[in-house]
PDB file of C-alpha atoms in Angstrom:
ATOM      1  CA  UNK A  22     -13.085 -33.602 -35.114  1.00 76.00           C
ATOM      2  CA  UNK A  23      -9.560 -34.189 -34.813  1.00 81.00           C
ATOM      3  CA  UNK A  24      -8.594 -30.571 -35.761  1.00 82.00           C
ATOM      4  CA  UNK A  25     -11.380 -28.901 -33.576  1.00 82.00           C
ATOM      5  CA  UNK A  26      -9.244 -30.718 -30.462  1.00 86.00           C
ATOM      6  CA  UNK A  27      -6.154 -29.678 -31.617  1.00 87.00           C
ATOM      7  CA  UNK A  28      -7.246 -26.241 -32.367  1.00 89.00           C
ATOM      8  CA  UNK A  29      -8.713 -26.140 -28.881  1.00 88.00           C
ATOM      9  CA  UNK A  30      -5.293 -27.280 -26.896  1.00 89.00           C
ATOM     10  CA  UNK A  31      -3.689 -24.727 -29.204  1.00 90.00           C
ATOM     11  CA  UNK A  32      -5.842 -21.953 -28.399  1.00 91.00           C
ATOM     12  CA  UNK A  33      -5.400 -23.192 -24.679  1.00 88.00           C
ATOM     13  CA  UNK A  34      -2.017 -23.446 -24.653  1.00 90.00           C
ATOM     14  CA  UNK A  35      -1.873 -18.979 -26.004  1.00 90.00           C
ATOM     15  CA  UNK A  36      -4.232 -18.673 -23.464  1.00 91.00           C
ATOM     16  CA  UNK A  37      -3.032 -19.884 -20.443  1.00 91.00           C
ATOM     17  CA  UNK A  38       0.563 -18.297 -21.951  1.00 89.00           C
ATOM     18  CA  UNK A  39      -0.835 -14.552 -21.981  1.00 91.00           C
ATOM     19  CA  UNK A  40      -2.831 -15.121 -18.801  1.00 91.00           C
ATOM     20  CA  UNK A  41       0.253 -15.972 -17.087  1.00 89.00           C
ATOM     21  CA  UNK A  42       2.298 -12.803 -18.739  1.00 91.00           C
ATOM     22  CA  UNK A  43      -0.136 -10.348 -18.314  1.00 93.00           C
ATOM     23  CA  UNK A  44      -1.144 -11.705 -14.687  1.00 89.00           C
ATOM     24  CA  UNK A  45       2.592 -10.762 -13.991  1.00 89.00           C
ATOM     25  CA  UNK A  46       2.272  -7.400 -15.608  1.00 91.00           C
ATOM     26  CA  UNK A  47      -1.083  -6.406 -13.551  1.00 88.00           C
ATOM     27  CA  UNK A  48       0.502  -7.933 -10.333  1.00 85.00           C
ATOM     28  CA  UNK A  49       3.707  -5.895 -10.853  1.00 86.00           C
ATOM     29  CA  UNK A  50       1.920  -2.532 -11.295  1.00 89.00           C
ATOM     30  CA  UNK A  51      -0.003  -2.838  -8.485  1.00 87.00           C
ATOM     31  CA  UNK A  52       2.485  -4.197  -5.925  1.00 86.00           C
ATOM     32  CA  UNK A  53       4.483  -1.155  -6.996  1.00 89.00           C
ATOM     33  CA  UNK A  54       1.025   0.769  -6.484  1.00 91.00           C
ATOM     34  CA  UNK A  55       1.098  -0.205  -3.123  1.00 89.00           C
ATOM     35  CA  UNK A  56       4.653   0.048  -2.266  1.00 89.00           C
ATOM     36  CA  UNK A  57       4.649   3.884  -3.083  1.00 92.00           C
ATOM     37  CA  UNK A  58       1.775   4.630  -0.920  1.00 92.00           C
ATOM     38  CA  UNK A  59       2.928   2.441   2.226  1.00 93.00           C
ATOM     39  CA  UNK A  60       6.488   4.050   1.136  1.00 93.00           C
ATOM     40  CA  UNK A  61       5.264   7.474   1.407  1.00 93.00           C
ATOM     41  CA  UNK A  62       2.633   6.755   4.778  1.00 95.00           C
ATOM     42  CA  UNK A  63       6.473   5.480   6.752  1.00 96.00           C
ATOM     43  CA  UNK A  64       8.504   8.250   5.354  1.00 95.00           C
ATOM     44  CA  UNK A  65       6.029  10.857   6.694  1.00 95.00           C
ATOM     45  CA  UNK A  66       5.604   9.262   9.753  1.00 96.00           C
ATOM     46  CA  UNK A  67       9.309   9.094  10.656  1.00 96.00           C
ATOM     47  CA  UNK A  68       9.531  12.648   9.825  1.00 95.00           C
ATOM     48  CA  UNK A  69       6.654  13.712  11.799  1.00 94.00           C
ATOM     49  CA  UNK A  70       8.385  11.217  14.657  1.00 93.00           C
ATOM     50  CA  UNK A  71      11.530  13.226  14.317  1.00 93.00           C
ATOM     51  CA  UNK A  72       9.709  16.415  14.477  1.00 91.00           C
ATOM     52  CA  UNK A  73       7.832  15.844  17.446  1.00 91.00           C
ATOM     53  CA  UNK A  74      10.244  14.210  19.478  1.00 86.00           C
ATOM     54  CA  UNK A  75      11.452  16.780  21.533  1.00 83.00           C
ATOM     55  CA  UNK A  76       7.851  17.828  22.324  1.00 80.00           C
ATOM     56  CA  UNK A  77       6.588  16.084  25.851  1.00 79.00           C
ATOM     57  CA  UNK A  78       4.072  17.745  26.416  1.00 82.00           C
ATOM     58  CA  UNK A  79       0.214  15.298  26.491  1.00 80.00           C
ATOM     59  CA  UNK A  80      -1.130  16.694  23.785  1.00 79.00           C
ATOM     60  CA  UNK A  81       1.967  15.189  21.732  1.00 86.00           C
ATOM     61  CA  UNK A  82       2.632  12.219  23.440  1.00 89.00           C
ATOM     62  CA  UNK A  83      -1.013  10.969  21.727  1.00 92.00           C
ATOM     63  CA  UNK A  84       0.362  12.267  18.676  1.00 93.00           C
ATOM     64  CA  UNK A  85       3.759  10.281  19.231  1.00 93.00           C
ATOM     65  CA  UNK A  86       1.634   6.655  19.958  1.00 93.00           C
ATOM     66  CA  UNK A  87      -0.166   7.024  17.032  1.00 95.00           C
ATOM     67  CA  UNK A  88       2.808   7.336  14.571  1.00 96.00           C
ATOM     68  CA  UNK A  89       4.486   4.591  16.857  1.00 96.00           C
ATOM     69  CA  UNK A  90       1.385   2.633  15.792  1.00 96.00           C
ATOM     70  CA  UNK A  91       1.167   3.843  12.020  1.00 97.00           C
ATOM     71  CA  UNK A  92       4.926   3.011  11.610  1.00 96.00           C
ATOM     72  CA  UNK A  93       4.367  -0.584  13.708  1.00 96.00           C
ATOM     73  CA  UNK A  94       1.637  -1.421  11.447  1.00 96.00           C
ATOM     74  CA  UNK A  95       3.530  -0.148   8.164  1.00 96.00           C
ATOM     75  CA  UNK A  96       6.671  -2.202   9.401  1.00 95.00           C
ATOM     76  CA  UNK A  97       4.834  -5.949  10.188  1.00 93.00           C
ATOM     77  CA  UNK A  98       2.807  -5.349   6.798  1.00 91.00           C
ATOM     78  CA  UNK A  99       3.687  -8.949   4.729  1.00 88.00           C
ATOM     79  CA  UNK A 100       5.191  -7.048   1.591  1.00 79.00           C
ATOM     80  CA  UNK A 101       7.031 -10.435   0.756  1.00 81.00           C
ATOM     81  CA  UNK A 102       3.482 -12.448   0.882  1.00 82.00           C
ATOM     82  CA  UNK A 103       1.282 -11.437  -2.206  1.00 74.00           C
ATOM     83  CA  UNK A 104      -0.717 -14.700  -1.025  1.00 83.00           C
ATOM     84  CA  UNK A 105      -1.497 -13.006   2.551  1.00 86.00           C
ATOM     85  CA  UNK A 106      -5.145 -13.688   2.695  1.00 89.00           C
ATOM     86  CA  UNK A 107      -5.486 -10.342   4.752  1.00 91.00           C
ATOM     87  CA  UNK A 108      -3.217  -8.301   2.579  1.00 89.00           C
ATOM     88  CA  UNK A 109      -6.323  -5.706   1.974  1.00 90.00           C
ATOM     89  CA  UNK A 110      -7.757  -5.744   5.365  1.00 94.00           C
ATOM     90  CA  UNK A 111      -4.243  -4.952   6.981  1.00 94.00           C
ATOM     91  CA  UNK A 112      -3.883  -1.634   4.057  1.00 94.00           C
ATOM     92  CA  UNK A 113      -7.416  -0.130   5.183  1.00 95.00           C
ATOM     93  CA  UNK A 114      -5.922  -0.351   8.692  1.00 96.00           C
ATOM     94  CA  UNK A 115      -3.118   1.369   7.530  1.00 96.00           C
ATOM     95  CA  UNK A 116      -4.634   3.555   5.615  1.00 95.00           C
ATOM     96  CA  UNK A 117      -7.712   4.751   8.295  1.00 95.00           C
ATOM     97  CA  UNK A 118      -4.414   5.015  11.110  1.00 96.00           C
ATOM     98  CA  UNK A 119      -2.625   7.410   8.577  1.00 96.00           C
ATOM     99  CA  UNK A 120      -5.943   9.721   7.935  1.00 94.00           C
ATOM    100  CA  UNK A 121      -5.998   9.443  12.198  1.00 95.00           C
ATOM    101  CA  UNK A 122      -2.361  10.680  12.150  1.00 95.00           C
ATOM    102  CA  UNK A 123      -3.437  13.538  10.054  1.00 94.00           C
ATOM    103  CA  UNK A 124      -6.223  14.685  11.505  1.00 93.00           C
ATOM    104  CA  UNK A 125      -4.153  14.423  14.753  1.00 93.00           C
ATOM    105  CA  UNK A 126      -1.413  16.696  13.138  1.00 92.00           C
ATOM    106  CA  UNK A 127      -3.799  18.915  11.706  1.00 90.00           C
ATOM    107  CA  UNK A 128      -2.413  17.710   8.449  1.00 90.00           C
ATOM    108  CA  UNK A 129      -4.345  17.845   5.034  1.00 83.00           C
ATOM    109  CA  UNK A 130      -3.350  15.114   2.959  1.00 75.00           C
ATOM    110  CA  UNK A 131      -4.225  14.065  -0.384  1.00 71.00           C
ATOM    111  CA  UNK A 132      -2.229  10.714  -1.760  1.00 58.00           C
ATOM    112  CA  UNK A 133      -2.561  10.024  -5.583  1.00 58.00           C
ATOM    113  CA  UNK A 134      -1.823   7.480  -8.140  1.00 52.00           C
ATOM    114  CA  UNK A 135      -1.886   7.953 -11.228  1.00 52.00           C
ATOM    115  CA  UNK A 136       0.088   7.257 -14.877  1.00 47.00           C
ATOM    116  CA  UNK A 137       1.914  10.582 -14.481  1.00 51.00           C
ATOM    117  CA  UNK A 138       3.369  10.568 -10.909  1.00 52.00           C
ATOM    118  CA  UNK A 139       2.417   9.762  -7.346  1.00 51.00           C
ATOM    119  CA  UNK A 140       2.104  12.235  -5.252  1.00 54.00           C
ATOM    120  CA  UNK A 141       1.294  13.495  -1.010  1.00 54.00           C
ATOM    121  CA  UNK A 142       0.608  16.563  -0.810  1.00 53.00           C
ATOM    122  CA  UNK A 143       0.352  18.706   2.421  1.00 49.00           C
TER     123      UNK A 143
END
């Protein structure tokens, strides 16, 4: 009896050990997951800013507000908070304003993740 309880705290004590390390390891991929992609989303909106900034005519002033909005949304995201309780909510918002923004621009895009490289391709 007295070594299935210390067995158990043992076994607990590894457990709770990897859980912790490898909790770290999943978290840290997929923050930086998420950093690329928002990364990439405000760097092509700033260009596409730049780009159309000396155009004022209507059809690109709608095209201006919504990388204003994009690149609002982008810039209050909580990258600091991994506890933000609408952490995924607010990336499908940014993510359904950047596929606006592209069908806007007349833009293809096509943003991957993968073990080899990221990627947006136009």
């Amino acid at each position: 009896d007295r070594f299935h309880g210390e067995g158990y705290q043992e076994g607990y004590a590894e457990g709770s050990h990897t859980g912790v390390v490898e909790g770290r390891r999943y978290g840290s991929l997929h923050g930086a997951k998420i950093g690329s992609e928002v990364g990439c989303y405000l760097g092509f909106a700033l260009t596409w800013q730049c780009l159309l900034q000396k155009c004022m005519d209507e059809k690109n002033s709608k095209k201006r507000r919504a990388l204003d909005s994009l690149i609002g949304m982008i810039q209050k995201f909580p990258y600091q908070d991994p506890t933000y309780d609408k952490l995924q909510e607010d990336l499908e918002k940014i993510r359904g304003k950047f596929k606006q923004v592209c069908s806007m621009l007349n833009v293809q895009s096509d943003f991957r993740i993968g073990t080899e490289r990221s990627s947006l391709t136009f």
